Amino acid sequence: FIENKLKFSPYIREAVAVGLSARKQLKLPVRQPLARLAVESKMEGVKFYQEILEVILAELNVKQIDQKLVAEAKSNNKIFGFPGSQHIQYFYMDTTVDQQLKLEGLARHLERAVQEMRKGLGLKVGEEVKLSYDTDDKELVSAMELFDTKKTYVKGVERVKGVEGEEQDVGGKKIRLKL
């Protein structure tokens, strides 16, 4: 794997750079997961190993590689193509965000808000806390079910009506969070 990764590192770097630039142009933050992308190499017959593709997917927060995007891009206005430079001919990204991807993006936004709160309270990495929240927004309640407690060192999440916490704006929706 290491040998393959080193051999393909210029491709990986370029694909990730083009992907991040594309997300910035489209105003799609990396914490918002996307469903699919495709990468066309400038070199004939280049086959990316699965572990190389996994690195690209992880860096760009995309679920899967789907080469069908290349053909679909001509007829689907939610698929955008971006030119590469040295090694990448074209990079395609499907910007369709279904309900599940939207909820995952809201959950990542909530995790980030909790991490900022932890930092503001001077909590150390590994120091566990309980999280209480209150919101009237059904999507945020669903997103809290996807909240990653391991990544945020939260040992329990509880919805508490009228909780006296920090009001957060998550994708234009309001939620109160308390650690």
Short mmCIF file of C-alpha atoms in Angstrom, two decimals:
data_model
loop_
_atom_site.label_atom_id
_atom_site.label_comp_id
_atom_site.label_asym_id
_atom_site.label_seq_id
_atom_site.Cartn_x
_atom_site.Cartn_y
_atom_site.Cartn_z
CA PHE A 1 0.00 0.00 0.00
CA ILE A 2 2.78 2.47 0.93
CA GLU A 3 4.53 1.81 -2.41
CA ASN A 4 1.29 2.44 -4.33
CA LYS A 5 0.56 5.54 -2.30
CA LEU A 6 4.01 7.00 -3.05
CA LYS A 7 3.73 6.13 -6.74
CA PHE A 8 0.32 7.80 -7.00
CA SER A 9 0.90 10.68 -4.57
CA PRO A 10 1.09 13.31 -7.36
CA TYR A 11 -2.31 12.09 -8.62
CA ILE A 12 -3.74 12.09 -5.09
CA ARG A 13 -2.44 15.60 -4.35
CA GLU A 14 -3.78 16.98 -7.62
CA ALA A 15 -7.19 15.25 -7.30
CA VAL A 16 -7.60 16.52 -3.73
CA ALA A 17 -6.47 20.03 -4.68
CA VAL A 18 -8.89 20.17 -7.63
CA GLY A 19 -11.67 18.72 -5.44
CA LEU A 20 -11.11 21.23 -2.64
CA SER A 21 -10.99 24.07 -5.14
CA ALA A 22 -14.23 22.80 -6.72
CA ARG A 23 -15.94 22.67 -3.32
CA LYS A 24 -14.80 26.23 -2.61
CA GLN A 25 -16.10 27.51 -5.97
CA LEU A 26 -19.43 25.75 -5.41
CA LYS A 27 -19.61 26.94 -1.78
CA LEU A 28 -19.86 23.36 -0.51
CA PRO A 29 -17.96 23.00 2.78
CA VAL A 30 -15.94 19.81 3.19
CA ARG A 31 -18.01 18.88 6.24
CA GLN A 32 -21.01 18.47 3.88
CA PRO A 33 -20.69 14.91 2.52
CA LEU A 34 -21.31 14.33 -1.17
CA ALA A 35 -22.36 11.10 -2.86
CA ARG A 36 -20.07 10.65 -5.88
CA LEU A 37 -17.03 11.81 -7.80
CA ALA A 38 -15.03 10.66 -10.82
CA VAL A 39 -11.44 11.30 -11.84
CA GLU A 40 -10.08 11.05 -15.39
CA SER A 41 -6.33 10.63 -15.66
CA LYS A 42 -4.33 12.21 -18.50
CA MET A 43 -2.37 8.98 -18.90
CA GLU A 44 -4.02 6.14 -20.82
CA GLY A 45 -4.68 2.98 -18.85
CA VAL A 46 -3.95 4.38 -15.39
CA LYS A 47 -5.93 2.35 -12.86
CA PHE A 48 -6.16 3.72 -9.35
CA TYR A 49 -5.98 1.13 -6.60
CA GLN A 50 -8.93 1.06 -4.21
CA GLU A 51 -6.81 2.26 -1.28
CA ILE A 52 -5.67 5.28 -3.35
CA LEU A 53 -9.29 6.12 -4.18
CA GLU A 54 -10.19 5.78 -0.48
CA VAL A 55 -7.62 8.47 0.37
CA ILE A 56 -9.16 10.86 -2.17
CA LEU A 57 -12.70 10.10 -0.96
CA ALA A 58 -11.74 10.63 2.70
CA GLU A 59 -9.96 13.92 2.03
CA LEU A 60 -12.92 15.30 0.08
CA ASN A 61 -15.69 13.74 2.22
CA VAL A 62 -17.30 11.91 -0.70
CA LYS A 63 -18.97 8.50 -0.40
CA GLN A 64 -17.91 6.75 -3.62
CA ILE A 65 -16.10 6.90 -6.93
CA ASP A 66 -18.49 6.53 -9.87
CA GLN A 67 -17.02 6.74 -13.36
CA LYS A 68 -20.56 6.99 -14.80
CA LEU A 69 -20.45 10.66 -13.78
CA VAL A 70 -18.29 11.38 -16.82
CA ALA A 71 -21.16 10.48 -19.17
CA GLU A 72 -23.88 11.87 -16.85
CA ALA A 73 -22.20 15.29 -16.67
CA LYS A 74 -23.46 16.15 -20.15
CA SER A 75 -27.13 15.90 -19.11
CA ASN A 76 -27.20 16.53 -15.33
CA ASN A 77 -26.78 20.11 -14.11
CA LYS A 78 -25.88 18.86 -10.59
CA ILE A 79 -22.66 17.26 -11.86
CA PHE A 80 -19.78 19.66 -12.34
CA GLY A 81 -16.54 19.00 -14.18
CA PHE A 82 -13.28 20.72 -13.35
CA PRO A 83 -10.09 20.55 -15.38
CA GLY A 84 -6.96 19.19 -13.76
CA SER A 85 -3.45 20.27 -14.65
CA GLN A 86 -0.54 17.85 -14.67
CA HIS A 87 -1.94 14.36 -14.04
CA ILE A 88 -5.71 14.80 -13.93
CA GLN A 89 -7.61 15.41 -17.19
CA TYR A 90 -10.95 16.13 -15.55
CA PHE A 91 -12.49 15.86 -12.11
CA TYR A 92 -16.27 15.38 -11.79
CA MET A 93 -18.33 15.98 -8.66
CA ASP A 94 -22.01 15.22 -8.11
CA THR A 95 -23.37 18.06 -5.94
CA THR A 96 -26.77 16.47 -5.31
CA VAL A 97 -27.37 16.50 -1.56
CA ASP A 98 -30.18 14.13 -0.58
CA GLN A 99 -31.83 14.14 2.85
CA GLN A 100 -29.38 11.62 4.36
CA LEU A 101 -26.34 13.59 3.16
CA LYS A 102 -27.93 16.81 4.44
CA LEU A 103 -28.40 15.26 7.90
CA GLU A 104 -24.80 14.01 7.91
CA GLY A 105 -23.63 17.53 7.03
CA LEU A 106 -25.70 19.01 9.88
CA ALA A 107 -24.25 16.39 12.25
CA ARG A 108 -20.68 17.36 11.21
CA HIS A 109 -21.60 21.03 11.78
CA LEU A 110 -22.92 20.17 15.27
CA GLU A 111 -19.75 18.20 16.05
CA ARG A 112 -17.66 21.21 15.06
CA ALA A 113 -19.77 23.48 17.27
CA VAL A 114 -19.28 21.11 20.22
CA GLN A 115 -15.51 21.00 19.59
CA GLU A 116 -15.43 24.82 19.63
CA MET A 117 -17.40 24.82 22.90
CA ARG A 118 -14.97 22.28 24.40
CA LYS A 119 -12.06 24.50 23.37
CA GLY A 120 -13.74 27.57 24.88
CA LEU A 121 -14.20 25.71 28.19
CA GLY A 122 -10.53 24.66 28.21
CA LEU A 123 -11.35 20.95 28.13
CA LYS A 124 -8.52 18.58 27.31
CA VAL A 125 -8.55 15.97 24.54
CA GLY A 126 -10.02 12.78 25.98
CA GLU A 127 -11.87 14.57 28.77
CA GLU A 128 -15.44 13.35 28.43
CA VAL A 129 -18.54 15.51 28.90
CA LYS A 130 -22.30 15.15 28.68
CA LEU A 131 -24.17 17.09 26.02
CA SER A 132 -27.67 18.48 26.43
CA TYR A 133 -29.54 20.15 23.61
CA ASP A 134 -32.87 21.67 22.72
CA THR A 135 -34.33 22.53 19.34
CA ASP A 136 -37.72 22.60 17.68
CA ASP A 137 -36.18 21.67 14.32
CA LYS A 138 -36.90 18.07 13.28
CA GLU A 139 -33.86 17.89 10.98
CA LEU A 140 -31.51 18.92 13.80
CA VAL A 141 -33.08 16.30 16.09
CA SER A 142 -32.41 13.70 13.35
CA ALA A 143 -28.87 15.04 12.87
CA MET A 144 -28.20 14.63 16.59
CA GLU A 145 -28.86 10.90 16.12
CA LEU A 146 -25.89 10.86 13.72
CA PHE A 147 -23.67 12.90 16.08
CA ASP A 148 -20.27 11.19 16.59
CA THR A 149 -19.80 11.00 20.36
CA LYS A 150 -16.39 9.29 20.11
CA LYS A 151 -14.85 12.01 17.97
CA THR A 152 -16.16 14.73 20.31
CA TYR A 153 -15.54 12.89 23.61
CA VAL A 154 -19.20 13.12 24.57
CA LYS A 155 -20.33 10.32 26.88
CA GLY A 156 -24.03 11.05 26.63
CA VAL A 157 -26.43 13.12 24.52
CA GLU A 158 -29.81 14.15 25.89
CA ARG A 159 -32.57 16.35 24.58
CA VAL A 160 -33.70 18.65 27.39
CA LYS A 161 -36.58 21.07 26.82
CA GLY A 162 -35.58 24.64 27.71
CA VAL A 163 -31.90 23.80 28.33
CA GLU A 164 -29.85 26.88 29.27
CA GLY A 165 -27.08 26.52 26.74
CA GLU A 166 -25.26 28.28 23.94
CA GLU A 167 -27.48 29.06 20.97
CA GLN A 168 -25.93 27.83 17.75
CA ASP A 169 -26.91 28.53 14.16
CA VAL A 170 -26.50 25.32 12.17
CA GLY A 171 -27.33 25.75 8.52
CA GLY A 172 -29.82 28.52 9.31
CA LYS A 173 -31.45 26.44 12.04
CA LYS A 174 -31.33 27.18 15.78
CA ILE A 175 -30.26 24.79 18.53
CA ARG A 176 -29.16 25.28 22.15
CA LEU A 177 -26.19 23.19 23.27
CA LYS A 178 -24.85 22.76 26.78
CA LEU A 179 -21.79 20.79 27.91
#
